[in-house]
Tab-separated table of C-alpha atoms and ligand atoms in Angstrom:
chain	number	residue	atom	x	y	z
C	302	UNK	CA	7.914	-9.854	16.356
C	303	UNK	CA	8.943	-13.343	17.353
C	304	UNK	CA	8.119	-16.478	15.384
C	305	UNK	CA	5.118	-17.381	17.556
C	306	UNK	CA	3.613	-13.917	17.091
C	307	UNK	CA	4.240	-14.200	13.351
C	308	UNK	CA	2.511	-17.582	13.191
C	309	UNK	CA	-0.432	-16.424	15.304
C	310	UNK	CA	-1.081	-13.371	13.173
C	311	UNK	CA	-0.628	-15.274	9.936
C	312	UNK	CA	-3.087	-17.908	11.087
C	313	UNK	CA	-5.631	-15.314	12.263
C	314	UNK	CA	-5.458	-13.550	8.915
C	315	UNK	CA	-5.633	-16.749	6.853
C	316	UNK	CA	-8.542	-18.168	8.816
C	317	UNK	CA	-10.353	-14.828	9.125
C	318	UNK	CA	-10.262	-14.926	12.902
C	319	UNK	CA	-10.940	-11.751	14.912
C	320	UNK	CA	-7.981	-9.475	15.580
C	321	UNK	CA	-8.080	-6.734	18.199
C	322	UNK	CA	-6.827	-3.423	16.751
C	323	UNK	CA	-6.188	-0.028	18.372
C	324	UNK	CA	-8.867	2.383	17.208
C	325	UNK	CA	-6.410	5.185	16.417
C	326	UNK	CA	-4.646	2.871	13.954
C	327	UNK	CA	-7.750	2.625	11.802
C	328	UNK	CA	-8.007	6.410	11.681
C	329	UNK	CA	-10.371	7.144	14.560
C	330	UNK	CA	-9.345	10.448	16.148
C	331	UNK	CA	-9.264	9.137	19.709
C	332	UNK	CA	-5.676	9.964	20.703
C	333	UNK	CA	-5.093	12.406	23.551
C	334	UNK	CA	-4.693	15.266	21.058
C	335	UNK	CA	-7.771	14.251	19.065
C	336	UNK	CA	-5.780	12.805	16.171
C	337	UNK	CA	-5.709	9.335	14.673
C	338	UNK	CA	-2.738	7.392	13.413
C	339	UNK	CA	-4.098	5.737	10.275
C	340	UNK	CA	-2.505	2.556	8.955
C	341	UNK	CA	-4.316	1.781	5.717
C	342	UNK	CA	-3.886	-1.998	5.892
C	343	UNK	CA	-5.485	-2.027	9.347
C	344	UNK	CA	-8.365	0.141	8.186
C	345	UNK	CA	-8.875	-2.381	5.362
C	346	UNK	CA	-8.879	-5.218	7.895
C	347	UNK	CA	-11.641	-3.333	9.710
C	348	UNK	CA	-13.670	-2.749	6.554
C	349	UNK	CA	-13.384	-6.465	5.801
C	350	UNK	CA	-14.970	-7.151	9.190
C	351	UNK	CA	-11.972	-8.885	10.712
C	352	UNK	CA	-10.685	-6.218	13.108
C	353	UNK	CA	-12.271	-5.628	16.504
C	354	UNK	CA	-11.556	-1.959	17.084
C	355	UNK	CA	-10.870	-0.794	20.654
C	356	UNK	CA	-9.603	2.343	22.381
C	357	UNK	CA	-8.995	1.379	26.019
C	358	UNK	CA	-8.806	4.986	27.181
C	359	UNK	CA	-12.113	5.947	25.581
C	360	UNK	CA	-13.676	2.701	26.810
C	361	UNK	CA	-12.651	3.756	30.320
C	362	UNK	CA	-14.576	6.991	29.904
C	363	UNK	CA	-11.655	9.362	29.416
C	364	UNK	CA	-12.456	12.398	27.263
C	365	UNK	CA	-10.966	13.261	23.884
C	366	UNK	CA	-8.978	15.441	23.772
C	367	UNK	CA	-7.278	14.729	27.105
C	368	UNK	CA	-3.938	15.417	28.736
C	369	UNK	CA	-1.070	13.170	27.613
C	370	UNK	CA	-0.249	10.430	30.132
C	371	UNK	CA	2.804	8.319	30.865
C	372	UNK	CA	3.610	5.378	33.104
C	373	UNK	CA	5.719	5.988	36.205
C	374	UNK	CA	7.034	3.339	38.576
C	375	UNK	CA	6.419	4.348	42.217
C	376	UNK	CA	7.590	1.946	44.963
C	377	UNK	CA	7.704	-0.892	42.399
C	378	UNK	CA	4.135	-0.160	41.376
C	379	UNK	CA	3.203	1.032	37.910
C	380	UNK	CA	1.045	4.137	37.916
C	381	UNK	CA	-0.138	6.522	35.225
C	382	UNK	CA	0.069	10.302	35.499
C	383	UNK	CA	-0.997	13.123	33.254
C	384	UNK	CA	1.450	15.850	32.323
C	385	UNK	CA	-0.337	18.057	34.902
C	386	UNK	CA	0.694	15.481	37.560
C	387	UNK	CA	-2.832	14.183	38.184
C	388	UNK	CA	-3.038	10.416	38.606
C	389	UNK	CA	-5.174	8.410	36.157
C	390	UNK	CA	-4.051	4.887	37.013
C	391	UNK	CA	-7.575	3.694	37.791
C	392	UNK	CA	-8.854	4.753	34.362
C	393	UNK	CA	-6.016	2.961	32.603
C	394	UNK	CA	-6.613	-0.182	34.654
C	395	UNK	CA	-10.321	-0.010	33.836
C	396	UNK	CA	-9.606	0.435	30.116
C	397	UNK	CA	-7.384	-2.638	30.223
C	398	UNK	CA	-10.073	-4.706	31.943
C	399	UNK	CA	-12.787	-3.650	29.510
C	400	UNK	CA	-10.534	-4.363	26.552
C	401	UNK	CA	-9.766	-7.822	27.913
C	402	UNK	CA	-13.516	-8.369	28.146
C	403	UNK	CA	-13.920	-7.360	24.504
C	404	UNK	CA	-11.138	-9.748	23.523
C	405	UNK	CA	-12.781	-12.607	25.395
C	406	UNK	CA	-16.214	-11.949	23.915
C	407	UNK	CA	-14.893	-11.661	20.381
C	408	UNK	CA	-12.580	-14.644	20.704
C	409	UNK	CA	-9.570	-12.622	19.566
C	410	UNK	CA	-6.261	-14.234	20.477
C	411	UNK	CA	-4.027	-11.603	18.939
C	412	UNK	CA	-3.936	-7.825	18.950
C	413	UNK	CA	-2.247	-5.179	16.839
C	414	UNK	CA	-1.846	-2.174	19.125
C	415	UNK	CA	-0.334	1.294	18.904
C	416	UNK	CA	3.318	1.393	19.849
C	417	UNK	CA	4.619	3.397	22.829
C	418	UNK	CA	1.185	4.286	24.283
C	419	UNK	CA	0.695	3.962	28.062
C	420	UNK	CA	-2.315	1.764	27.245
C	421	UNK	CA	-1.440	0.044	23.985
C	422	UNK	CA	2.369	0.152	23.843
C	423	UNK	CA	4.219	-3.156	23.508
C	424	UNK	CA	7.873	-3.617	24.444
C	425	UNK	CA	8.634	0.104	24.763
C	426	UNK	CA	6.746	2.919	26.491
C	427	UNK	CA	7.575	6.495	27.432
C	428	UNK	CA	9.486	6.786	30.691
C	429	UNK	CA	7.191	9.158	32.592
C	430	UNK	CA	9.319	12.267	32.086
C	431	UNK	CA	7.306	13.609	29.125
C	432	UNK	CA	10.573	14.174	27.291
C	433	UNK	CA	10.112	11.533	24.601
C	434	UNK	CA	12.451	9.021	26.273
C	435	UNK	CA	11.495	5.348	25.990
C	436	UNK	CA	12.019	2.483	28.429
C	437	UNK	CA	11.320	-1.238	28.185
C	438	UNK	CA	7.771	-2.121	29.152
C	439	UNK	CA	4.185	-2.563	28.048
C	440	UNK	CA	1.161	-0.309	28.276
C	441	UNK	CA	-1.531	-1.228	30.804
C	442	UNK	CA	-3.837	-2.874	28.277
C	443	UNK	CA	-1.056	-4.730	26.524
C	444	UNK	CA	0.228	-6.069	29.843
C	445	UNK	CA	-3.230	-7.311	30.795
C	446	UNK	CA	-3.851	-8.932	27.422
C	447	UNK	CA	-0.483	-10.688	27.546
C	448	UNK	CA	-1.092	-11.879	31.110
C	449	UNK	CA	-4.268	-13.478	29.800
C	450	UNK	CA	-2.651	-15.280	26.927
C	451	UNK	CA	-3.106	-12.926	23.989
C	452	UNK	CA	-0.255	-12.121	21.650
C	453	UNK	CA	0.314	-8.427	21.085
C	454	UNK	CA	2.275	-6.869	18.249
C	455	UNK	CA	2.525	-3.261	17.125
C	456	UNK	CA	1.673	-1.429	13.941
C	457	UNK	CA	5.406	-1.282	13.288
C	458	UNK	CA	5.861	-5.004	12.719
C	459	UNK	CA	2.675	-6.630	11.471
C	460	UNK	CA	3.088	-6.023	7.744
C	461	UNK	CA	5.014	-9.132	6.794
C	462	UNK	CA	2.020	-11.232	7.841
C	463	UNK	CA	-0.416	-9.441	5.568
C	464	UNK	CA	1.254	-10.487	2.319
T	857	SF4	FE1	-4.853	4.639	20.365
T	857	SF4	FE2	-4.707	2.935	22.391
T	857	SF4	FE3	-4.308	5.532	22.812
T	857	SF4	FE4	-6.747	4.667	22.268
T	857	SF4	S1	-5.555	4.148	24.064
T	857	SF4	S2	-5.728	6.426	21.365
T	857	SF4	S3	-6.315	3.005	20.838
T	857	SF4	S4	-3.039	4.177	21.558
């Protein structure tokens, strides 16, 4: 997390501003394998009414459970494929657009999103080989939020701002 991200999150928390949060991080079982990824502090933020909870993939109408997906670069274009090789790029793009709409409506300027996901990942995502290898890059939703001026950090580095 860089200093600007740190300041933005600190300010949002202090001033009780809305913060976008990945739904799986507050314990909702919306991941591809129908599990959540609970982070207790983020669930508390939700219970306090400060977190705006979003799952871009569910918002796009994808089912739960669903096949795992990863981002692949084809002819310089980022696409998303399931592990059965079916393309789901349009759904991921739609989830990103809907999530941006939620951010705009809520007034959130910062998001805490699930690391490494093809939607929510920030800085690192899986490389498309379904072998657990990571490459530099953002998930589709994270990329769209950043392009529109939001700051995005992951569940791995928000804690210092909550103290
Ligand atoms: Fe969690 Fe984001 Fe995946 Fe939904 S799309 S399950 S919020 S990482």
